[in-house]
Amino acid sequence: MCPVASKVINLRVPEAKQVLIDRAVAVTGKNRTEFILDAVTEKAREVLADQTQFALGKQAMQRFNALIEAPLENPDALKRLLAKPSPWER
């Protein structure tokens, strides 16, 4: 297995925010680096999941609209899918 390369990210934090972060760190049992990395990674996933822009030509858009408006073949499958937590909620 190949070791994963690590990079350093430095940041300055106002004291009040550091105190808040350290209080949360103490509750989780993680170290500060793990806590911050987990929180930032979760936020990054959330932000990227919200970026759902795509472009279609006229024919592709008409096909897309037809598929969206068509009745569901298996509504129970959709219900099961929507009942699952999103990847960023896991």
mmCIF file of N, CA, C and O in Angstrom:
data_model
loop_
_atom_site.group_PDB
_atom_site.id
_atom_site.type_symbol
_atom_site.label_atom_id
_atom_site.label_comp_id
_atom_site.label_asym_id
_atom_site.label_seq_id
_atom_site.Cartn_x
_atom_site.Cartn_y
_atom_site.Cartn_z
ATOM 1 N N MET A 1 0.851 -1.183 0.000
ATOM 2 C CA MET A 1 0.000 0.000 0.000
ATOM 3 C C MET A 1 0.891 1.240 0.000
ATOM 4 O O MET A 1 1.863 1.326 0.725
ATOM 5 N N CYS A 2 0.527 2.201 -0.781
ATOM 6 C CA CYS A 2 1.264 3.450 -0.935
ATOM 7 C C CYS A 2 0.883 4.416 0.183
ATOM 8 O O CYS A 2 -0.292 4.621 0.442
ATOM 9 N N PRO A 3 1.860 5.012 0.870
ATOM 10 C CA PRO A 3 1.489 5.990 1.905
ATOM 11 C C PRO A 3 0.847 7.225 1.272
ATOM 12 O O PRO A 3 1.209 7.637 0.186
ATOM 13 N N VAL A 4 -0.111 7.783 1.966
ATOM 14 C CA VAL A 4 -0.808 8.973 1.482
ATOM 15 C C VAL A 4 0.017 10.193 1.860
ATOM 16 O O VAL A 4 0.378 10.366 3.027
ATOM 17 N N ALA A 5 0.307 11.027 0.873
ATOM 18 C CA ALA A 5 1.080 12.239 1.132
ATOM 19 C C ALA A 5 0.240 13.231 1.915
ATOM 20 O O ALA A 5 -0.955 13.378 1.667
ATOM 21 N N SER A 6 0.849 13.897 2.865
ATOM 22 C CA SER A 6 0.145 14.915 3.652
ATOM 23 C C SER A 6 0.668 16.290 3.274
ATOM 24 O O SER A 6 1.844 16.453 2.973
ATOM 25 N N LYS A 7 -0.199 17.246 3.292
ATOM 26 C CA LYS A 7 0.152 18.642 3.032
ATOM 27 C C LYS A 7 -0.188 19.451 4.271
ATOM 28 O O LYS A 7 -1.107 19.123 5.009
ATOM 29 N N VAL A 8 0.529 20.512 4.479
ATOM 30 C CA VAL A 8 0.296 21.396 5.616
ATOM 31 C C VAL A 8 -0.605 22.542 5.181
ATOM 32 O O VAL A 8 -0.390 23.146 4.141
ATOM 33 N N ILE A 9 -1.618 22.829 5.988
ATOM 34 C CA ILE A 9 -2.476 23.994 5.791
ATOM 35 C C ILE A 9 -2.384 24.811 7.076
ATOM 36 O O ILE A 9 -2.745 24.334 8.143
ATOM 37 N N ASN A 10 -1.891 26.019 6.960
ATOM 38 C CA ASN A 10 -1.793 26.904 8.119
ATOM 39 C C ASN A 10 -2.936 27.899 8.080
ATOM 40 O O ASN A 10 -3.307 28.388 7.021
ATOM 41 N N LEU A 11 -3.493 28.198 9.240
ATOM 42 C CA LEU A 11 -4.517 29.223 9.300
ATOM 43 C C LEU A 11 -4.477 29.916 10.651
ATOM 44 O O LEU A 11 -4.097 29.340 11.657
ATOM 45 N N ARG A 12 -4.864 31.160 10.633
ATOM 46 C CA ARG A 12 -4.967 31.937 11.866
ATOM 47 C C ARG A 12 -6.421 31.939 12.295
ATOM 48 O O ARG A 12 -7.315 32.067 11.471
ATOM 49 N N VAL A 13 -6.623 31.772 13.586
ATOM 50 C CA VAL A 13 -7.971 31.663 14.130
ATOM 51 C C VAL A 13 -8.123 32.641 15.278
ATOM 52 O O VAL A 13 -7.279 32.678 16.176
ATOM 53 N N PRO A 14 -9.191 33.424 15.285
ATOM 54 C CA PRO A 14 -9.444 34.278 16.452
ATOM 55 C C PRO A 14 -9.573 33.407 17.707
ATOM 56 O O PRO A 14 -10.067 32.275 17.649
ATOM 57 N N GLU A 15 -9.138 33.936 18.817
ATOM 58 C CA GLU A 15 -9.110 33.157 20.048
ATOM 59 C C GLU A 15 -10.475 32.576 20.405
ATOM 60 O O GLU A 15 -10.584 31.414 20.810
ATOM 61 N N ALA A 16 -11.534 33.352 20.241
ATOM 62 C CA ALA A 16 -12.870 32.867 20.596
ATOM 63 C C ALA A 16 -13.250 31.640 19.759
ATOM 64 O O ALA A 16 -13.868 30.701 20.271
ATOM 65 N N LYS A 17 -12.871 31.645 18.501
ATOM 66 C CA LYS A 17 -13.179 30.492 17.652
ATOM 67 C C LYS A 17 -12.331 29.289 18.039
ATOM 68 O O LYS A 17 -12.813 28.151 18.012
ATOM 69 N N GLN A 18 -11.097 29.532 18.412
ATOM 70 C CA GLN A 18 -10.240 28.425 18.847
ATOM 71 C C GLN A 18 -10.798 27.792 20.121
ATOM 72 O O GLN A 18 -10.826 26.572 20.252
ATOM 73 N N VAL A 19 -11.265 28.614 21.031
ATOM 74 C CA VAL A 19 -11.854 28.105 22.275
ATOM 75 C C VAL A 19 -13.078 27.238 21.948
ATOM 76 O O VAL A 19 -13.247 26.140 22.490
ATOM 77 N N LEU A 20 -13.919 27.727 21.056
ATOM 78 C CA LEU A 20 -15.105 26.976 20.650
ATOM 79 C C LEU A 20 -14.715 25.642 20.019
ATOM 80 O O LEU A 20 -15.264 24.582 20.359
ATOM 81 N N ILE A 21 -13.763 25.694 19.100
ATOM 82 C CA ILE A 21 -13.292 24.471 18.436
ATOM 83 C C ILE A 21 -12.723 23.499 19.457
ATOM 84 O O ILE A 21 -13.045 22.301 19.450
ATOM 85 N N ASP A 22 -11.904 23.991 20.362
ATOM 86 C CA ASP A 22 -11.284 23.115 21.362
ATOM 87 C C ASP A 22 -12.315 22.494 22.302
ATOM 88 O O ASP A 22 -12.155 21.348 22.735
ATOM 89 N N ARG A 23 -13.376 23.220 22.606
ATOM 90 C CA ARG A 23 -14.444 22.642 23.428
ATOM 91 C C ARG A 23 -15.109 21.484 22.692
ATOM 92 O O ARG A 23 -15.383 20.428 23.264
ATOM 93 N N ALA A 24 -15.375 21.687 21.395
ATOM 94 C CA ALA A 24 -15.981 20.622 20.590
ATOM 95 C C ALA A 24 -15.022 19.440 20.436
ATOM 96 O O ALA A 24 -15.438 18.284 20.492
ATOM 97 N N VAL A 25 -13.746 19.728 20.272
ATOM 98 C CA VAL A 25 -12.735 18.676 20.159
ATOM 99 C C VAL A 25 -12.744 17.804 21.407
ATOM 100 O O VAL A 25 -12.713 16.576 21.333
ATOM 101 N N ALA A 26 -12.817 18.432 22.563
ATOM 102 C CA ALA A 26 -12.815 17.692 23.825
ATOM 103 C C ALA A 26 -14.015 16.750 23.920
ATOM 104 O O ALA A 26 -13.913 15.638 24.430
ATOM 105 N N VAL A 27 -15.145 17.181 23.398
ATOM 106 C CA VAL A 27 -16.355 16.357 23.450
ATOM 107 C C VAL A 27 -16.235 15.151 22.521
ATOM 108 O O VAL A 27 -16.699 14.061 22.853
ATOM 109 N N THR A 28 -15.629 15.339 21.363
ATOM 110 C CA THR A 28 -15.565 14.266 20.370
ATOM 111 C C THR A 28 -14.476 13.245 20.664
ATOM 112 O O THR A 28 -14.546 12.125 20.175
ATOM 113 N N GLY A 29 -13.462 13.655 21.410
ATOM 114 C CA GLY A 29 -12.354 12.741 21.673
ATOM 115 C C GLY A 29 -11.333 12.708 20.539
ATOM 116 O O GLY A 29 -10.383 11.937 20.587
ATOM 117 N N LYS A 30 -11.530 13.527 19.522
ATOM 118 C CA LYS A 30 -10.565 13.625 18.424
ATOM 119 C C LYS A 30 -9.507 14.650 18.798
ATOM 120 O O LYS A 30 -9.671 15.404 19.749
ATOM 121 N N ASN A 31 -8.437 14.698 18.006
ATOM 122 C CA ASN A 31 -7.507 15.816 18.188
ATOM 123 C C ASN A 31 -7.980 16.972 17.309
ATOM 124 O O ASN A 31 -8.872 16.812 16.471
ATOM 125 N N ARG A 32 -7.411 18.141 17.509
ATOM 126 C CA ARG A 32 -7.863 19.338 16.805
ATOM 127 C C ARG A 32 -7.748 19.176 15.290
ATOM 128 O O ARG A 32 -8.646 19.555 14.541
ATOM 129 N N THR A 33 -6.647 18.615 14.828
ATOM 130 C CA THR A 33 -6.447 18.447 13.394
ATOM 131 C C THR A 33 -7.519 17.545 12.793
ATOM 132 O O THR A 33 -8.108 17.864 11.760
ATOM 133 N N GLU A 34 -7.780 16.403 13.436
ATOM 134 C CA GLU A 34 -8.812 15.489 12.939
ATOM 135 C C GLU A 34 -10.175 16.167 12.912
ATOM 136 O O GLU A 34 -10.924 16.041 11.947
ATOM 137 N N PHE A 35 -10.496 16.890 13.975
ATOM 138 C CA PHE A 35 -11.790 17.550 14.065
ATOM 139 C C PHE A 35 -11.968 18.579 12.951
ATOM 140 O O PHE A 35 -12.979 18.595 12.257
ATOM 141 N N ILE A 36 -10.963 19.434 12.782
ATOM 142 C CA ILE A 36 -11.047 20.477 11.757
ATOM 143 C C ILE A 36 -11.091 19.858 10.364
ATOM 144 O O ILE A 36 -11.893 20.261 9.519
ATOM 145 N N LEU A 37 -10.258 18.860 10.119
ATOM 146 C CA LEU A 37 -10.241 18.221 8.803
ATOM 147 C C LEU A 37 -11.581 17.556 8.506
ATOM 148 O O LEU A 37 -12.114 17.680 7.394
ATOM 149 N N ASP A 38 -12.171 16.874 9.477
ATOM 150 C CA ASP A 38 -13.487 16.254 9.276
ATOM 151 C C ASP A 38 -14.555 17.311 8.990
ATOM 152 O O ASP A 38 -15.379 17.148 8.084
ATOM 153 N N ALA A 39 -14.550 18.401 9.759
ATOM 154 C CA ALA A 39 -15.563 19.448 9.581
ATOM 155 C C ALA A 39 -15.421 20.123 8.224
ATOM 156 O O ALA A 39 -16.422 20.355 7.525
ATOM 157 N N VAL A 40 -14.207 20.424 7.832
ATOM 158 C CA VAL A 40 -13.978 21.105 6.553
ATOM 159 C C VAL A 40 -14.309 20.175 5.388
ATOM 160 O O VAL A 40 -14.902 20.600 4.394
ATOM 161 N N THR A 41 -13.958 18.914 5.513
ATOM 162 C CA THR A 41 -14.260 17.950 4.456
ATOM 163 C C THR A 41 -15.769 17.783 4.294
ATOM 164 O O THR A 41 -16.287 17.740 3.170
ATOM 165 N N GLU A 42 -16.488 17.703 5.408
ATOM 166 C CA GLU A 42 -17.947 17.597 5.349
ATOM 167 C C GLU A 42 -18.552 18.818 4.659
ATOM 168 O O GLU A 42 -19.434 18.692 3.804
ATOM 169 N N LYS A 43 -18.081 19.995 4.998
ATOM 170 C CA LYS A 43 -18.583 21.224 4.378
ATOM 171 C C LYS A 43 -18.252 21.247 2.886
ATOM 172 O O LYS A 43 -19.083 21.654 2.064
ATOM 173 N N ALA A 44 -17.061 20.815 2.525
ATOM 174 C CA ALA A 44 -16.666 20.785 1.118
ATOM 175 C C ALA A 44 -17.573 19.856 0.315
ATOM 176 O O ALA A 44 -18.010 20.205 -0.789
ATOM 177 N N ARG A 45 -17.896 18.698 0.872
ATOM 178 C CA ARG A 45 -18.814 17.775 0.193
ATOM 179 C C ARG A 45 -20.193 18.405 0.013
ATOM 180 O O ARG A 45 -20.827 18.261 -1.032
ATOM 181 N N GLU A 46 -20.652 19.091 1.049
ATOM 182 C CA GLU A 46 -21.960 19.752 0.985
ATOM 183 C C GLU A 46 -21.980 20.820 -0.107
ATOM 184 O O GLU A 46 -22.915 20.893 -0.906
ATOM 185 N N VAL A 47 -20.937 21.627 -0.159
ATOM 186 C CA VAL A 47 -20.853 22.690 -1.159
ATOM 187 C C VAL A 47 -20.817 22.085 -2.564
ATOM 188 O O VAL A 47 -21.536 22.535 -3.468
ATOM 189 N N LEU A 48 -20.016 21.053 -2.759
ATOM 190 C CA LEU A 48 -19.903 20.450 -4.086
ATOM 191 C C LEU A 48 -21.178 19.729 -4.495
ATOM 192 O O LEU A 48 -21.538 19.724 -5.674
ATOM 193 N N ALA A 49 -21.889 19.157 -3.540
ATOM 194 C CA ALA A 49 -23.146 18.487 -3.857
ATOM 195 C C ALA A 49 -24.196 19.478 -4.340
ATOM 196 O O ALA A 49 -25.097 19.120 -5.103
ATOM 197 N N ASP A 50 -24.079 20.726 -3.907
ATOM 198 C CA ASP A 50 -25.026 21.758 -4.320
ATOM 199 C C ASP A 50 -24.734 22.305 -5.719
ATOM 200 O O ASP A 50 -25.536 23.049 -6.268
ATOM 201 N N GLN A 51 -23.612 21.935 -6.282
ATOM 202 C CA GLN A 51 -23.234 22.440 -7.597
ATOM 203 C C GLN A 51 -23.768 21.491 -8.664
ATOM 204 O O GLN A 51 -23.096 20.575 -9.098
ATOM 205 N N THR A 52 -24.999 21.682 -9.059
ATOM 206 C CA THR A 52 -25.656 20.762 -9.984
ATOM 207 C C THR A 52 -26.095 21.497 -11.239
ATOM 208 O O THR A 52 -27.275 21.565 -11.557
ATOM 209 N N GLN A 53 -25.148 22.030 -11.942
ATOM 210 C CA GLN A 53 -25.452 22.770 -13.164
ATOM 211 C C GLN A 53 -25.024 21.936 -14.366
ATOM 212 O O GLN A 53 -23.944 21.360 -14.378
ATOM 213 N N PHE A 54 -25.887 21.851 -15.344
ATOM 214 C CA PHE A 54 -25.528 21.162 -16.575
ATOM 215 C C PHE A 54 -26.233 21.835 -17.742
ATOM 216 O O PHE A 54 -27.253 22.489 -17.575
ATOM 217 N N ALA A 55 -25.682 21.661 -18.926
ATOM 218 C CA ALA A 55 -26.239 22.295 -20.128
ATOM 219 C C ALA A 55 -26.590 21.220 -21.142
ATOM 220 O O ALA A 55 -25.856 20.253 -21.316
ATOM 221 N N LEU A 56 -27.729 21.411 -21.809
ATOM 222 C CA LEU A 56 -28.184 20.461 -22.822
ATOM 223 C C LEU A 56 -28.599 21.212 -24.076
ATOM 224 O O LEU A 56 -29.072 22.340 -23.998
ATOM 225 N N GLY A 57 -28.446 20.541 -25.222
ATOM 226 C CA GLY A 57 -28.966 21.085 -26.465
ATOM 227 C C GLY A 57 -30.482 20.951 -26.485
ATOM 228 O O GLY A 57 -31.090 20.341 -25.594
ATOM 229 N N LYS A 58 -31.117 21.503 -27.520
ATOM 230 C CA LYS A 58 -32.584 21.518 -27.594
ATOM 231 C C LYS A 58 -33.174 20.106 -27.569
ATOM 232 O O LYS A 58 -34.093 19.819 -26.793
ATOM 233 N N GLN A 59 -32.645 19.198 -28.390
ATOM 234 C CA GLN A 59 -33.186 17.833 -28.435
ATOM 235 C C GLN A 59 -32.954 17.105 -27.115
ATOM 236 O O GLN A 59 -33.858 16.424 -26.621
ATOM 237 N N ALA A 60 -31.778 17.249 -26.564
ATOM 238 C CA ALA A 60 -31.483 16.586 -25.295
ATOM 239 C C ALA A 60 -32.370 17.134 -24.180
ATOM 240 O O ALA A 60 -32.837 16.391 -23.319
ATOM 241 N N MET A 61 -32.631 18.439 -24.214
ATOM 242 C CA MET A 61 -33.495 19.039 -23.201
ATOM 243 C C MET A 61 -34.923 18.534 -23.337
ATOM 244 O O MET A 61 -35.588 18.260 -22.333
ATOM 245 N N GLN A 62 -35.401 18.382 -24.561
ATOM 246 C CA GLN A 62 -36.748 17.842 -24.775
ATOM 247 C C GLN A 62 -36.833 16.405 -24.263
ATOM 248 O O GLN A 62 -37.812 16.028 -23.613
ATOM 249 N N ARG A 63 -35.813 15.620 -24.523
ATOM 250 C CA ARG A 63 -35.776 14.226 -24.030
ATOM 251 C C ARG A 63 -35.729 14.209 -22.505
ATOM 252 O O ARG A 63 -36.436 13.436 -21.865
ATOM 253 N N PHE A 64 -34.904 15.063 -21.929
ATOM 254 C CA PHE A 64 -34.790 15.166 -20.480
ATOM 255 C C PHE A 64 -36.151 15.507 -19.864
ATOM 256 O O PHE A 64 -36.599 14.862 -18.920
ATOM 257 N N ASN A 65 -36.818 16.525 -20.412
ATOM 258 C CA ASN A 65 -38.136 16.925 -19.904
ATOM 259 C C ASN A 65 -39.153 15.795 -20.037
ATOM 260 O O ASN A 65 -39.970 15.585 -19.133
ATOM 261 N N ALA A 66 -39.104 15.071 -21.139
ATOM 262 C CA ALA A 66 -40.030 13.950 -21.329
ATOM 263 C C ALA A 66 -39.799 12.878 -20.262
ATOM 264 O O ALA A 66 -40.753 12.324 -19.704
ATOM 265 N N LEU A 67 -38.540 12.602 -19.976
ATOM 266 C CA LEU A 67 -38.228 11.603 -18.944
ATOM 267 C C LEU A 67 -38.651 12.071 -17.554
ATOM 268 O O LEU A 67 -39.171 11.285 -16.762
ATOM 269 N N ILE A 68 -38.451 13.346 -17.267
ATOM 270 C CA ILE A 68 -38.828 13.895 -15.962
ATOM 271 C C ILE A 68 -40.344 13.847 -15.769
ATOM 272 O O ILE A 68 -40.844 13.560 -14.681
ATOM 273 N N GLU A 69 -41.080 14.114 -16.841
ATOM 274 C CA GLU A 69 -42.531 14.180 -16.752
ATOM 275 C C GLU A 69 -43.212 12.823 -16.892
ATOM 276 O O GLU A 69 -44.403 12.690 -16.586
ATOM 277 N N ALA A 70 -42.481 11.807 -17.332
ATOM 278 C CA ALA A 70 -43.067 10.477 -17.522
ATOM 279 C C ALA A 70 -43.418 9.853 -16.169
ATOM 280 O O ALA A 70 -42.768 10.106 -15.161
ATOM 281 N N PRO A 71 -44.462 9.016 -16.136
ATOM 282 C CA PRO A 71 -44.806 8.338 -14.882
ATOM 283 C C PRO A 71 -43.682 7.390 -14.459
ATOM 284 O O PRO A 71 -42.958 6.851 -15.297
ATOM 285 N N LEU A 72 -43.547 7.213 -13.165
ATOM 286 C CA LEU A 72 -42.517 6.325 -12.642
ATOM 287 C C LEU A 72 -42.850 4.873 -12.930
ATOM 288 O O LEU A 72 -43.999 4.453 -12.769
ATOM 289 N N GLU A 73 -41.840 4.116 -13.345
ATOM 290 C CA GLU A 73 -42.047 2.691 -13.580
ATOM 291 C C GLU A 73 -42.134 1.938 -12.254
ATOM 292 O O GLU A 73 -42.851 0.951 -12.142
ATOM 293 N N ASN A 74 -41.353 2.384 -11.275
ATOM 294 C CA ASN A 74 -41.314 1.697 -9.989
ATOM 295 C C ASN A 74 -41.233 2.735 -8.869
ATOM 296 O O ASN A 74 -40.156 3.032 -8.371
ATOM 297 N N PRO A 75 -42.378 3.289 -8.446
ATOM 298 C CA PRO A 75 -42.343 4.337 -7.423
ATOM 299 C C PRO A 75 -41.783 3.866 -6.082
ATOM 300 O O PRO A 75 -41.211 4.645 -5.336
ATOM 301 N N ASP A 76 -41.900 2.569 -5.787
ATOM 302 C CA ASP A 76 -41.351 2.070 -4.517
ATOM 303 C C ASP A 76 -39.830 2.165 -4.494
ATOM 304 O O ASP A 76 -39.232 2.421 -3.455
ATOM 305 N N ALA A 77 -39.205 1.967 -5.654
ATOM 306 C CA ALA A 77 -37.743 2.083 -5.726
ATOM 307 C C ALA A 77 -37.311 3.515 -5.413
ATOM 308 O O ALA A 77 -36.324 3.734 -4.710
ATOM 309 N N LEU A 78 -38.054 4.491 -5.912
ATOM 310 C CA LEU A 78 -37.740 5.888 -5.636
ATOM 311 C C LEU A 78 -37.935 6.190 -4.157
ATOM 312 O O LEU A 78 -37.120 6.876 -3.544
ATOM 313 N N LYS A 79 -38.990 5.660 -3.573
ATOM 314 C CA LYS A 79 -39.226 5.873 -2.139
ATOM 315 C C LYS A 79 -38.071 5.316 -1.315
ATOM 316 O O LYS A 79 -37.622 5.939 -0.352
ATOM 317 N N ARG A 80 -37.578 4.128 -1.689
ATOM 318 C CA ARG A 80 -36.434 3.535 -0.970
ATOM 319 C C ARG A 80 -35.184 4.395 -1.133
ATOM 320 O O ARG A 80 -34.452 4.628 -0.181
ATOM 321 N N LEU A 81 -34.955 4.872 -2.348
ATOM 322 C CA LEU A 81 -33.785 5.717 -2.603
ATOM 323 C C LEU A 81 -33.839 7.000 -1.778
ATOM 324 O O LEU A 81 -32.861 7.389 -1.147
ATOM 325 N N LEU A 82 -34.988 7.640 -1.749
ATOM 326 C CA LEU A 82 -35.132 8.901 -1.020
ATOM 327 C C LEU A 82 -35.096 8.704 0.494
ATOM 328 O O LEU A 82 -34.813 9.641 1.239
ATOM 329 N N ALA A 83 -35.327 7.490 0.957
ATOM 330 C CA ALA A 83 -35.272 7.205 2.393
ATOM 331 C C ALA A 83 -33.836 7.012 2.877
ATOM 332 O O ALA A 83 -33.573 7.113 4.077
ATOM 333 N N LYS A 84 -32.907 6.765 1.950
ATOM 334 C CA LYS A 84 -31.495 6.578 2.332
ATOM 335 C C LYS A 84 -30.853 7.920 2.640
ATOM 336 O O LYS A 84 -31.148 8.918 1.973
ATOM 337 N N PRO A 85 -29.942 7.958 3.619
ATOM 338 C CA PRO A 85 -29.235 9.212 3.872
ATOM 339 C C PRO A 85 -28.310 9.575 2.703
ATOM 340 O O PRO A 85 -27.774 8.690 2.041
ATOM 341 N N SER A 86 -28.173 10.838 2.452
ATOM 342 C CA SER A 86 -27.265 11.314 1.413
ATOM 343 C C SER A 86 -25.828 10.980 1.801
ATOM 344 O O SER A 86 -25.526 10.847 2.985
ATOM 345 N N PRO A 87 -24.914 10.901 0.834
ATOM 346 C CA PRO A 87 -23.519 10.572 1.153
ATOM 347 C C PRO A 87 -22.917 11.538 2.176
ATOM 348 O O PRO A 87 -22.134 11.134 3.027
ATOM 349 N N TRP A 88 -23.294 12.815 2.120
ATOM 350 C CA TRP A 88 -22.723 13.786 3.052
ATOM 351 C C TRP A 88 -23.379 13.714 4.427
ATOM 352 O O TRP A 88 -22.929 14.368 5.355
ATOM 353 N N GLU A 89 -24.429 12.912 4.572
ATOM 354 C CA GLU A 89 -25.100 12.742 5.867
ATOM 355 C C GLU A 89 -24.627 11.491 6.593
ATOM 356 O O GLU A 89 -25.017 11.240 7.701
ATOM 357 N N ARG A 90 -23.825 10.682 5.938
ATOM 358 C CA ARG A 90 -23.373 9.412 6.521
ATOM 359 C C ARG A 90 -22.226 9.596 7.457
ATOM 360 O O ARG A 90 -21.516 10.501 7.480
#
